[in-house]
PDB file of N, CA and C in Angstrom:
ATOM      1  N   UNK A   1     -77.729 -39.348-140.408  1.00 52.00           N
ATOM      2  CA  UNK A   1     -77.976 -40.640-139.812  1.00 52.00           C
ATOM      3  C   UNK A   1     -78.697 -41.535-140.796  1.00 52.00           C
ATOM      4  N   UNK A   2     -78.796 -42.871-140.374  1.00 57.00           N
ATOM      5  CA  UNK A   2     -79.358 -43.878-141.528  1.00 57.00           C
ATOM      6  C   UNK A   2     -80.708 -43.931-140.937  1.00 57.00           C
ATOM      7  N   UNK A   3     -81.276 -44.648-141.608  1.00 59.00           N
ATOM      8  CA  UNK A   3     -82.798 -44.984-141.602  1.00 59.00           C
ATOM      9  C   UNK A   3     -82.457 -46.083-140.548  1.00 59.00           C
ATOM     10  N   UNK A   4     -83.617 -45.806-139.065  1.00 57.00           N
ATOM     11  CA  UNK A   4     -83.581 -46.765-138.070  1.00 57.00           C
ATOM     12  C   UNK A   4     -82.761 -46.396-137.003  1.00 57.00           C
ATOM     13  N   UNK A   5     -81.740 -45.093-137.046  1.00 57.00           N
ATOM     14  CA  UNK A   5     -80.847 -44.849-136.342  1.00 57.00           C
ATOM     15  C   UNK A   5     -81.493 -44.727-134.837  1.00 57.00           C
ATOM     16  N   UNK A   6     -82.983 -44.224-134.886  1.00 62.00           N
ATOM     17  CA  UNK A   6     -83.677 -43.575-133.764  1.00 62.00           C
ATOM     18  C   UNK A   6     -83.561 -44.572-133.362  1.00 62.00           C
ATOM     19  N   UNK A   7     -83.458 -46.332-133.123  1.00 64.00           N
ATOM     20  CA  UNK A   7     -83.716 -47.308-132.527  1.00 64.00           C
ATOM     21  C   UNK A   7     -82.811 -47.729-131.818  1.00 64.00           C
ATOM     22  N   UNK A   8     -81.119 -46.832-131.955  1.00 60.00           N
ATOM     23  CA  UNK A   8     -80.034 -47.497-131.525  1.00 60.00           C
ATOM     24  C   UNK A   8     -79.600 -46.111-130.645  1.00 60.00           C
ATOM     25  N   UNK A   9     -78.917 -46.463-129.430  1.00 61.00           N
ATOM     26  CA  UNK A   9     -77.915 -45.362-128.732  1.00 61.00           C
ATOM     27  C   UNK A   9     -77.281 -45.955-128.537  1.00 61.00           C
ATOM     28  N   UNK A  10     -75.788 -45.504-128.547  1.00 58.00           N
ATOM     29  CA  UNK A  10     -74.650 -45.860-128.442  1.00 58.00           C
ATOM     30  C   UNK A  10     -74.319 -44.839-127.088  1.00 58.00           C
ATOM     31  N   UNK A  11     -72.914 -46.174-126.224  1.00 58.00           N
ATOM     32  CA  UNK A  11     -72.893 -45.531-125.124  1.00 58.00           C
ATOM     33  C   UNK A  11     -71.355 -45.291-124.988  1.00 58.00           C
ATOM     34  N   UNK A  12     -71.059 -44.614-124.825  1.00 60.00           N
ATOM     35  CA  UNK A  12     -69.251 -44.147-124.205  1.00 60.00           C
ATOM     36  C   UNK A  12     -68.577 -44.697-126.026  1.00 60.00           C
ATOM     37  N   UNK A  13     -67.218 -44.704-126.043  1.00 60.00           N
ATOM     38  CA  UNK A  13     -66.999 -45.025-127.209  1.00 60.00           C
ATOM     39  C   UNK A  13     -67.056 -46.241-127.782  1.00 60.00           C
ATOM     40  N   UNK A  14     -67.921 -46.264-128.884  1.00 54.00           N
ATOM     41  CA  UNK A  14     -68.471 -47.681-129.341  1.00 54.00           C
ATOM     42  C   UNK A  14     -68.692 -47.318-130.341  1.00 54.00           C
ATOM     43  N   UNK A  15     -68.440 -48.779-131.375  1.00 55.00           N
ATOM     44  CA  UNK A  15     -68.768 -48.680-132.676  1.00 55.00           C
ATOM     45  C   UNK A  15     -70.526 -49.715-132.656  1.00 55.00           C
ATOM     46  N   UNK A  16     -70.596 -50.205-133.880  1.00 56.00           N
ATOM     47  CA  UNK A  16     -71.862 -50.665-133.728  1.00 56.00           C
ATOM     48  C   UNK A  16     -71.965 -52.182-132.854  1.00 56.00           C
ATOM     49  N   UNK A  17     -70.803 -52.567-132.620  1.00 55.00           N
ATOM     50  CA  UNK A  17     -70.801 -53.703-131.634  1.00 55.00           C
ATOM     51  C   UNK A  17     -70.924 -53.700-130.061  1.00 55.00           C
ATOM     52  N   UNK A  18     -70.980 -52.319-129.526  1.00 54.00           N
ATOM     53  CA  UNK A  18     -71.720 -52.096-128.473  1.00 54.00           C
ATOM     54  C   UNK A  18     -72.469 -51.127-128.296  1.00 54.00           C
ATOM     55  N   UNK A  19     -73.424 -51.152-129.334  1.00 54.00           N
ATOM     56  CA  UNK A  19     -74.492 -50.034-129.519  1.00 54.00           C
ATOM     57  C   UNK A  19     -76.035 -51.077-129.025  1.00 54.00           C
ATOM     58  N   UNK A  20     -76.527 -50.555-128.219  1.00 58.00           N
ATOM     59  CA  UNK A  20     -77.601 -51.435-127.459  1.00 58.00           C
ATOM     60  C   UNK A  20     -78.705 -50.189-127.801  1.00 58.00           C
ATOM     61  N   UNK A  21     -79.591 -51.892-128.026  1.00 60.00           N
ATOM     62  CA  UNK A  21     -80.975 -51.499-128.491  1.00 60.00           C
ATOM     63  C   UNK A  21     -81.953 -50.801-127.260  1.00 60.00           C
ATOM     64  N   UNK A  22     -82.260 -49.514-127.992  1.00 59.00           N
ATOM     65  CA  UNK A  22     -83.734 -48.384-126.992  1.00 59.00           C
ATOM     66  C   UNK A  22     -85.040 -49.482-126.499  1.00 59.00           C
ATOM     67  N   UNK A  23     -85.442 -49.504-125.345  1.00 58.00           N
ATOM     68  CA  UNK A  23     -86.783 -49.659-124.918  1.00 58.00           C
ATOM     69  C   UNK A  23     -87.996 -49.211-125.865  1.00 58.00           C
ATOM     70  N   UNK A  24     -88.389 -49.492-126.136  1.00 63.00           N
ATOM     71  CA  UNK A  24     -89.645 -48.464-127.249  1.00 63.00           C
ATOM     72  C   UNK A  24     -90.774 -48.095-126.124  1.00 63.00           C
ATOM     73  N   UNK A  25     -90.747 -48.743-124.703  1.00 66.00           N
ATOM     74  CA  UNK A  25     -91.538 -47.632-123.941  1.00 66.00           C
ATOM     75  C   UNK A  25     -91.061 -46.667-123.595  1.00 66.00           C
ATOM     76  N   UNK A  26     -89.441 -46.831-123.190  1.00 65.00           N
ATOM     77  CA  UNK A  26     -88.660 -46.069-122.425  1.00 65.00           C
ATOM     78  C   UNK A  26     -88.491 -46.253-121.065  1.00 65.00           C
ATOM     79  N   UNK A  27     -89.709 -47.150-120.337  1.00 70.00           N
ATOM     80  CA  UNK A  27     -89.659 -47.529-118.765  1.00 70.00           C
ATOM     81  C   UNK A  27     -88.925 -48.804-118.912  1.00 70.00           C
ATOM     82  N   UNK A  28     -87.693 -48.866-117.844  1.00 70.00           N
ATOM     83  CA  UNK A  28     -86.985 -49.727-117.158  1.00 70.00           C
ATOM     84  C   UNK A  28     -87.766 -51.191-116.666  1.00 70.00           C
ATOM     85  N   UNK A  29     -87.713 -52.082-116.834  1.00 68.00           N
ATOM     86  CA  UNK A  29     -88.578 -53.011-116.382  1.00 68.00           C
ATOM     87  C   UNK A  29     -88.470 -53.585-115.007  1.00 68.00           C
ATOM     88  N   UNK A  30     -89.854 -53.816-114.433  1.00 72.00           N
ATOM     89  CA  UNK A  30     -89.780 -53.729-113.068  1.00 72.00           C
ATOM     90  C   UNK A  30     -89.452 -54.899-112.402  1.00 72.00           C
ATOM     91  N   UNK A  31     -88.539 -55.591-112.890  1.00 72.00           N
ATOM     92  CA  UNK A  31     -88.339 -56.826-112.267  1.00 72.00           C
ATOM     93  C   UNK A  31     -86.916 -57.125-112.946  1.00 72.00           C
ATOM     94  N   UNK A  32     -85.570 -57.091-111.896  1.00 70.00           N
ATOM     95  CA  UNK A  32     -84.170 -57.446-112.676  1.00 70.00           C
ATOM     96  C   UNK A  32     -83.845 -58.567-111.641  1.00 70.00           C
ATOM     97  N   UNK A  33     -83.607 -60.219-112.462  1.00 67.00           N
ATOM     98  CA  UNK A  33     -83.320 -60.870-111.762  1.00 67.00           C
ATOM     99  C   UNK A  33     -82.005 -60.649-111.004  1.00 67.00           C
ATOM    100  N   UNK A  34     -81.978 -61.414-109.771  1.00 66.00           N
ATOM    101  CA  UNK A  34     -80.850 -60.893-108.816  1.00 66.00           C
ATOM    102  C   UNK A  34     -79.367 -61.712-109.567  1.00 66.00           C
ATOM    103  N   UNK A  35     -78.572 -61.182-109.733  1.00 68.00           N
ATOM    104  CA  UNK A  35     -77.447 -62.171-110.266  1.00 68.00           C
ATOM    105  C   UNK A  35     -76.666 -62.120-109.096  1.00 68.00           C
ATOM    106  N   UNK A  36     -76.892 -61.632-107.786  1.00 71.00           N
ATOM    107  CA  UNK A  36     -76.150 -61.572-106.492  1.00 71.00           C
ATOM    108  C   UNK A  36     -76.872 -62.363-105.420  1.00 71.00           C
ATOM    109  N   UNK A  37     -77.127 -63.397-105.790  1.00 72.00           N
ATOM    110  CA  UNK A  37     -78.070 -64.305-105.042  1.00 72.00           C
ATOM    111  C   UNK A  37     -76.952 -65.090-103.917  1.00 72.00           C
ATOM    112  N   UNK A  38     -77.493 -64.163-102.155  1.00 77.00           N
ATOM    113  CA  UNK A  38     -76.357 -65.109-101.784  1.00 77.00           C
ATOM    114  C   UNK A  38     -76.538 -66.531-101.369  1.00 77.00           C
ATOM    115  N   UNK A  39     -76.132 -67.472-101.574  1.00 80.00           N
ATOM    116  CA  UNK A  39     -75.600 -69.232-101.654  1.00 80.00           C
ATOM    117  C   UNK A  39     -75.244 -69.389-100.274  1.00 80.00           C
ATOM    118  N   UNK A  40     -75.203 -70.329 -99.391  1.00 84.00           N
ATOM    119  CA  UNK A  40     -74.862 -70.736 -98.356  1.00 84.00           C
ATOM    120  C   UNK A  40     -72.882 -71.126 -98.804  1.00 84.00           C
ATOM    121  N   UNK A  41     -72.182 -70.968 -98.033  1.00 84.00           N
ATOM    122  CA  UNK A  41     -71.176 -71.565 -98.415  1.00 84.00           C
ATOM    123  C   UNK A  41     -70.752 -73.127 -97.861  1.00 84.00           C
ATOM    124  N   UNK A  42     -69.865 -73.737 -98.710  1.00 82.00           N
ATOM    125  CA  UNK A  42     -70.065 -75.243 -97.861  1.00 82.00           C
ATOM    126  C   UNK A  42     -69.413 -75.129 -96.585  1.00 82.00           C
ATOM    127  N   UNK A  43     -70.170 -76.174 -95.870  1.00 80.00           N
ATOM    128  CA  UNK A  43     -69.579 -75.889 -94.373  1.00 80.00           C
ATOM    129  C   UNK A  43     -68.753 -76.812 -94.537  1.00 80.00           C
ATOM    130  N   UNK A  44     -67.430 -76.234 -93.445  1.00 76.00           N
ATOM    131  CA  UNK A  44     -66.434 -77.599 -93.219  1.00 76.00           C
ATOM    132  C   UNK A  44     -66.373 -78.083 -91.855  1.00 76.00           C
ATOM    133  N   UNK A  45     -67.446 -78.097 -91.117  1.00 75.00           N
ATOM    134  CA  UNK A  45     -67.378 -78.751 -90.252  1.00 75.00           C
ATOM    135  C   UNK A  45     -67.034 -80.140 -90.387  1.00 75.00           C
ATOM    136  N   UNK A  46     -67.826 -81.043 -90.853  1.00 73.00           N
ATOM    137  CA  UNK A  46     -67.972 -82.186 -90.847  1.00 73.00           C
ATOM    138  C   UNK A  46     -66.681 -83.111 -91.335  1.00 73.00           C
ATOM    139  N   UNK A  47     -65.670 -81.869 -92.249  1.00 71.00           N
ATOM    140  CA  UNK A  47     -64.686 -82.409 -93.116  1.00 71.00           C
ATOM    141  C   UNK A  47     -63.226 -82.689 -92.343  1.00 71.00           C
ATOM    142  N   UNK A  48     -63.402 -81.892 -91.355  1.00 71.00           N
ATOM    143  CA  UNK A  48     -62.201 -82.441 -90.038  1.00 71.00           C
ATOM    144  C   UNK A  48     -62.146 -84.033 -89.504  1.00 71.00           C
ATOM    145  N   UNK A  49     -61.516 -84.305 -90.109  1.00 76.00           N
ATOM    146  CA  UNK A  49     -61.213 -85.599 -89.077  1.00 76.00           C
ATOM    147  C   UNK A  49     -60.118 -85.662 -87.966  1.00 76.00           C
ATOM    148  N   UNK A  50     -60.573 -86.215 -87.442  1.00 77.00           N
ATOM    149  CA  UNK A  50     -59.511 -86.262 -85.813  1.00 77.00           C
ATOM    150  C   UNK A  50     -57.853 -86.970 -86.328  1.00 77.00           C
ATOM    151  N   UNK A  51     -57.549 -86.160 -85.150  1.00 81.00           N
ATOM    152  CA  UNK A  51     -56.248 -86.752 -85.487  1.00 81.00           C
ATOM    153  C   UNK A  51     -55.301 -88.150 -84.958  1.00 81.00           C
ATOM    154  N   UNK A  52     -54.918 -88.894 -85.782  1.00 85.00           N
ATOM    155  CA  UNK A  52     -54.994 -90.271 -85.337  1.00 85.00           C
ATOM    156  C   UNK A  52     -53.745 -90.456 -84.282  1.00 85.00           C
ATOM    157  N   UNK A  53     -54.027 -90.724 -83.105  1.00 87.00           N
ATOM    158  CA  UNK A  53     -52.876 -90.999 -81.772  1.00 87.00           C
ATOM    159  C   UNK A  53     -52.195 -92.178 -82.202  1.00 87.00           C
ATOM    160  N   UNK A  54     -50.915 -92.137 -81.827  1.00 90.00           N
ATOM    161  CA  UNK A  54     -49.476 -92.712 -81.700  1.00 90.00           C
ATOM    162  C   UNK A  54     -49.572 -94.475 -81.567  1.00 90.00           C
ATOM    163  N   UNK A  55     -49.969 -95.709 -81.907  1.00 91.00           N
ATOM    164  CA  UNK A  55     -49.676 -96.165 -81.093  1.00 91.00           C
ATOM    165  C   UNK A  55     -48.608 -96.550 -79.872  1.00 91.00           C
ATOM    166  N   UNK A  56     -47.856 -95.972 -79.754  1.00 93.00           N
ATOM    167  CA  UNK A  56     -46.618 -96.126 -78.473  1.00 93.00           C
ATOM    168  C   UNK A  56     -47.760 -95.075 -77.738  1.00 93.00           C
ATOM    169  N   UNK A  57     -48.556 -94.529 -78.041  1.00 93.00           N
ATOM    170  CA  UNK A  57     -48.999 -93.954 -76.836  1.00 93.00           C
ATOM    171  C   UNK A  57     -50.421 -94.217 -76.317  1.00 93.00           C
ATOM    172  N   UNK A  58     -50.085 -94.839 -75.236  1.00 93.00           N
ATOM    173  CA  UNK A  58     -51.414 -96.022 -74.467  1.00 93.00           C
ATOM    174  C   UNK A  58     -51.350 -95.243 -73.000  1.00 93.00           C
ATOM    175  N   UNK A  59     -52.609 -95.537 -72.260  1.00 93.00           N
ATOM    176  CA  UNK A  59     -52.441 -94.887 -71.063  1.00 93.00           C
ATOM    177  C   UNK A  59     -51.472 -95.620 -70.313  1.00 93.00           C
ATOM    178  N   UNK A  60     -50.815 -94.325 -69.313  1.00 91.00           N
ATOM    179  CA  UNK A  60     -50.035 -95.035 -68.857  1.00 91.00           C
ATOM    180  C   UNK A  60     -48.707 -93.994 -69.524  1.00 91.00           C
ATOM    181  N   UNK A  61     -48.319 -93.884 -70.352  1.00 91.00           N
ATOM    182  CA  UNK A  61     -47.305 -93.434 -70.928  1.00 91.00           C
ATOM    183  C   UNK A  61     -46.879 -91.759 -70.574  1.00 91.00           C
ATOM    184  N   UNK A  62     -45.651 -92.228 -70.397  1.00 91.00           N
ATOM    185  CA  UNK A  62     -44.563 -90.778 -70.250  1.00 91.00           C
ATOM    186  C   UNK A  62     -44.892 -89.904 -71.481  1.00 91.00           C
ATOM    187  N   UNK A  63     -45.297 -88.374 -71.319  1.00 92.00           N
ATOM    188  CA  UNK A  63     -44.933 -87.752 -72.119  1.00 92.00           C
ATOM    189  C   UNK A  63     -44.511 -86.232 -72.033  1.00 92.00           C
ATOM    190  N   UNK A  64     -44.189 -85.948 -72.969  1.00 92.00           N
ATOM    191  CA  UNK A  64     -43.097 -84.446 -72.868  1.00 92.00           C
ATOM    192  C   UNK A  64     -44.143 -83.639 -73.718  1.00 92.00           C
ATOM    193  N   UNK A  65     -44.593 -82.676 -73.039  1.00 90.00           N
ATOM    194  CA  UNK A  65     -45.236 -81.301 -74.102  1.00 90.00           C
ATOM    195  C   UNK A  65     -44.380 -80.553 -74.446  1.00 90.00           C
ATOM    196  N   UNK A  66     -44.636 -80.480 -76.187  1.00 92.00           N
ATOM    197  CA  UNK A  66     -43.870 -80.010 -76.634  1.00 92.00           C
ATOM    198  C   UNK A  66     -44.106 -78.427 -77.056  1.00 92.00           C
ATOM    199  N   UNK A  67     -45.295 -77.915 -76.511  1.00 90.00           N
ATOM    200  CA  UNK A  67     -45.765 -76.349 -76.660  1.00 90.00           C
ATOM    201  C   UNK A  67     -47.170 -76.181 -75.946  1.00 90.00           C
ATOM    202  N   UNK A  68     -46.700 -74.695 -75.698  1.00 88.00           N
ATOM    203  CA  UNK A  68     -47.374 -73.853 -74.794  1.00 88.00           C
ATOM    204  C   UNK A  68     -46.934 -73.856 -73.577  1.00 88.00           C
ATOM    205  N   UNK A  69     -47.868 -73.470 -72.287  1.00 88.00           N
ATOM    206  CA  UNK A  69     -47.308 -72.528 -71.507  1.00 88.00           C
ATOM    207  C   UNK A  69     -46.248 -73.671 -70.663  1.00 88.00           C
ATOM    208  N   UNK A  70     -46.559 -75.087 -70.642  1.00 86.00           N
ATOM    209  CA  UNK A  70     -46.053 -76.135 -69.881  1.00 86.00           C
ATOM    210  C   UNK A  70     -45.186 -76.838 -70.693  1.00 86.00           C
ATOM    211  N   UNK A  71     -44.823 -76.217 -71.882  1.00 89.00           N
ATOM    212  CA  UNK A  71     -43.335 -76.987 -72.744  1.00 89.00           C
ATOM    213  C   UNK A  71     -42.387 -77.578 -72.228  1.00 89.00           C
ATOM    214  N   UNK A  72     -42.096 -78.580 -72.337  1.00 89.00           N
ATOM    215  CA  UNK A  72     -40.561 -79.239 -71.257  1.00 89.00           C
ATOM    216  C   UNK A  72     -41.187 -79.877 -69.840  1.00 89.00           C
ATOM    217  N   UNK A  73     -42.632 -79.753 -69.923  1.00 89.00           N
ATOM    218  CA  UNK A  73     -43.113 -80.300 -68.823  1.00 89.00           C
ATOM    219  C   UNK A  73     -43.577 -82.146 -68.863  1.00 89.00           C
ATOM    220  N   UNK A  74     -43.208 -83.104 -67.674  1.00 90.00           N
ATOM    221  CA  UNK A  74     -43.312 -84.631 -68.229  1.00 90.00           C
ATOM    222  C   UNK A  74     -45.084 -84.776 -67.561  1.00 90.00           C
ATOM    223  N   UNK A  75     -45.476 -85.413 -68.443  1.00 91.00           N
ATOM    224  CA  UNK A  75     -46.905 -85.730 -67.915  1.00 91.00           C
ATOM    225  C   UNK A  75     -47.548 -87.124 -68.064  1.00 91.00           C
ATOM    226  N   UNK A  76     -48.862 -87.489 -67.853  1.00 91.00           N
ATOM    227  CA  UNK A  76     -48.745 -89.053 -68.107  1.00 91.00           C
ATOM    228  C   UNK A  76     -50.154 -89.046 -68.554  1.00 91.00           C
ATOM    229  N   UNK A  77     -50.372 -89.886 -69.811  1.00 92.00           N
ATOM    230  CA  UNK A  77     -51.521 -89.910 -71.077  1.00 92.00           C
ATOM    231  C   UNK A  77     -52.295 -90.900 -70.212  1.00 92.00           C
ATOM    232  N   UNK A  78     -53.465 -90.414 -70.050  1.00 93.00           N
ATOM    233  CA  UNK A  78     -54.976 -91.335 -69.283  1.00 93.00           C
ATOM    234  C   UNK A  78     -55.693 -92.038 -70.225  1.00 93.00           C
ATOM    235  N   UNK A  79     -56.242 -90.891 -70.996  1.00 93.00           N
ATOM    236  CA  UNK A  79     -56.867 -91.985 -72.270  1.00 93.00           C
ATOM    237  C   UNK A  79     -57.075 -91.223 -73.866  1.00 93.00           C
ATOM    238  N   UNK A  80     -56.964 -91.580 -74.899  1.00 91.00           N
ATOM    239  CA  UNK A  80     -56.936 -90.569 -75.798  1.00 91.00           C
ATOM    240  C   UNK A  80     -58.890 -90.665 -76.477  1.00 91.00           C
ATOM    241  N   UNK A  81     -59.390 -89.252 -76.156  1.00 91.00           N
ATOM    242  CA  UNK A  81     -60.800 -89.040 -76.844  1.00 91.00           C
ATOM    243  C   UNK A  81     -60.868 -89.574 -77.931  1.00 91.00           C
ATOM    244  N   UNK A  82     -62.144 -89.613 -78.060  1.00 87.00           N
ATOM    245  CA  UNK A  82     -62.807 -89.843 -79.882  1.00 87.00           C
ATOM    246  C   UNK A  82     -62.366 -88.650 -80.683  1.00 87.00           C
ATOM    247  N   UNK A  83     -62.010 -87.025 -80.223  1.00 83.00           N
ATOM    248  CA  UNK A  83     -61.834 -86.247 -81.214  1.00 83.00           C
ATOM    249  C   UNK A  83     -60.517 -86.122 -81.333  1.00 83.00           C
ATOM    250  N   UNK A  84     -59.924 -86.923 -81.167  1.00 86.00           N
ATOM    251  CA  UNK A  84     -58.213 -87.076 -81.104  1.00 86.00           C
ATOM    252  C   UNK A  84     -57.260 -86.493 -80.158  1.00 86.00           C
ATOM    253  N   UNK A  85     -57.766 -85.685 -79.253  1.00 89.00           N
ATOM    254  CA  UNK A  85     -57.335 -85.155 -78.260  1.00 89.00           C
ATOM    255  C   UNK A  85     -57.152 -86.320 -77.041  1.00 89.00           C
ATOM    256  N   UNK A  86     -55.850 -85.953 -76.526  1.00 92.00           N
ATOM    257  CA  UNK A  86     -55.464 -86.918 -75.283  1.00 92.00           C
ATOM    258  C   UNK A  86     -55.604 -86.035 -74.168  1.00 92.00           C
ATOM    259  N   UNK A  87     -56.245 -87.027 -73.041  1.00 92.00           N
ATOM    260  CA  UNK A  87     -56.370 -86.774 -71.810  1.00 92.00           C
ATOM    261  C   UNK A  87     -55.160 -87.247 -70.980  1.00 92.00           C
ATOM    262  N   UNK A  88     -54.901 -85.977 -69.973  1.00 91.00           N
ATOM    263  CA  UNK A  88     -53.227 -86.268 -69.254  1.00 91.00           C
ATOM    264  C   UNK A  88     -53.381 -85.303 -68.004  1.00 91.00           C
ATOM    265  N   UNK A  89     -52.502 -86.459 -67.328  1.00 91.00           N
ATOM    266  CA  UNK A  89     -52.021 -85.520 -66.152  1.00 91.00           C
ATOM    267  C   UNK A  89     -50.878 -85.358 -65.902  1.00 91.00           C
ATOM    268  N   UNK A  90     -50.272 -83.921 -64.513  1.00 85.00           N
ATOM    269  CA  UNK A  90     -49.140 -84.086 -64.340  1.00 85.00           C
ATOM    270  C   UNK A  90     -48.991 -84.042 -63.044  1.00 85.00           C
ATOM    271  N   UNK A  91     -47.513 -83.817 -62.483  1.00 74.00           N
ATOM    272  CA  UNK A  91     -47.544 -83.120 -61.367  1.00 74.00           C
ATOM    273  C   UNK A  91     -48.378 -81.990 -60.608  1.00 74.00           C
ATOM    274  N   UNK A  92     -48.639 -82.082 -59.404  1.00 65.00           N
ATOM    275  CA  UNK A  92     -49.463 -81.714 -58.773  1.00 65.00           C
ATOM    276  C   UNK A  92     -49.323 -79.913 -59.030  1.00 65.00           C
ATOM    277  N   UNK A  93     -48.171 -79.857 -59.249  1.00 68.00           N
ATOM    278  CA  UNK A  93     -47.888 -78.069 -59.183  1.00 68.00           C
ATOM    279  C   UNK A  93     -48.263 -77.375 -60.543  1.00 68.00           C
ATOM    280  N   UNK A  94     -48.253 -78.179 -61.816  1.00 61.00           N
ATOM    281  CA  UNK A  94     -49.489 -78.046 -63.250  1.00 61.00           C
ATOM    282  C   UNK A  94     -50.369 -78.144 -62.357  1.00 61.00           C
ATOM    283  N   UNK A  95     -51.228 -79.042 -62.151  1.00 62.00           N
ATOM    284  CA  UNK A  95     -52.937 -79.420 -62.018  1.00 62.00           C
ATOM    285  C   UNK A  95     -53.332 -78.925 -60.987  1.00 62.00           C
ATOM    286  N   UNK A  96     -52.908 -78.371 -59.986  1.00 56.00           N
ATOM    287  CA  UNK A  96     -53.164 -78.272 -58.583  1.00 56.00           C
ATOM    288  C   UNK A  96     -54.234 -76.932 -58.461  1.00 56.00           C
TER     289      UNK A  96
END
């Protein structure tokens, strides 16, 4: 070995470019910053915007659902919410 060798261990197969330098106490140091620091992730609440209603569709207006359990069913638009959702009614045998 060369002069100084005691200062170097080499780990798994490596030449001197991943040969890492010995502790000269030998104790591990008691403090390893966290590199797994968990972060809040961004919320997407706020990033939804509503979805913008028809104008042809005003209360008052005929309409046809086009899915779920009342598909093919005619109903009539009351008023459309602030979160883009429309309020509707139908026949008494839906709503009843």
């Amino acid at each position: 070995m060369t002069a100084g060798a005691e200062n170097w261990r080499v780990y798994g197969i490596a030449g001197p470019k991943k040969a890492l330098p010995v502790d000269k106490s030998g104790k591990s140091p008691k403090y390893y910053p966290a590199d797994d620091i968990k972060r809040p992730k961004p919320s997407r609440k706020n990033v939804h915007k509503p979805a913008r209603v028809r104008q042809s569709i005003t209360p008052g207006t005929i309409l046809i659902l086009l899915a779920g359990r009342f598909r093919g069913k005619r109903v009539v638009c009351l008023k459309s919410l602030p979160s883009g959702l429309l309020l509707i009614t139908g026949p008494y045998t839906l709503n009843g």
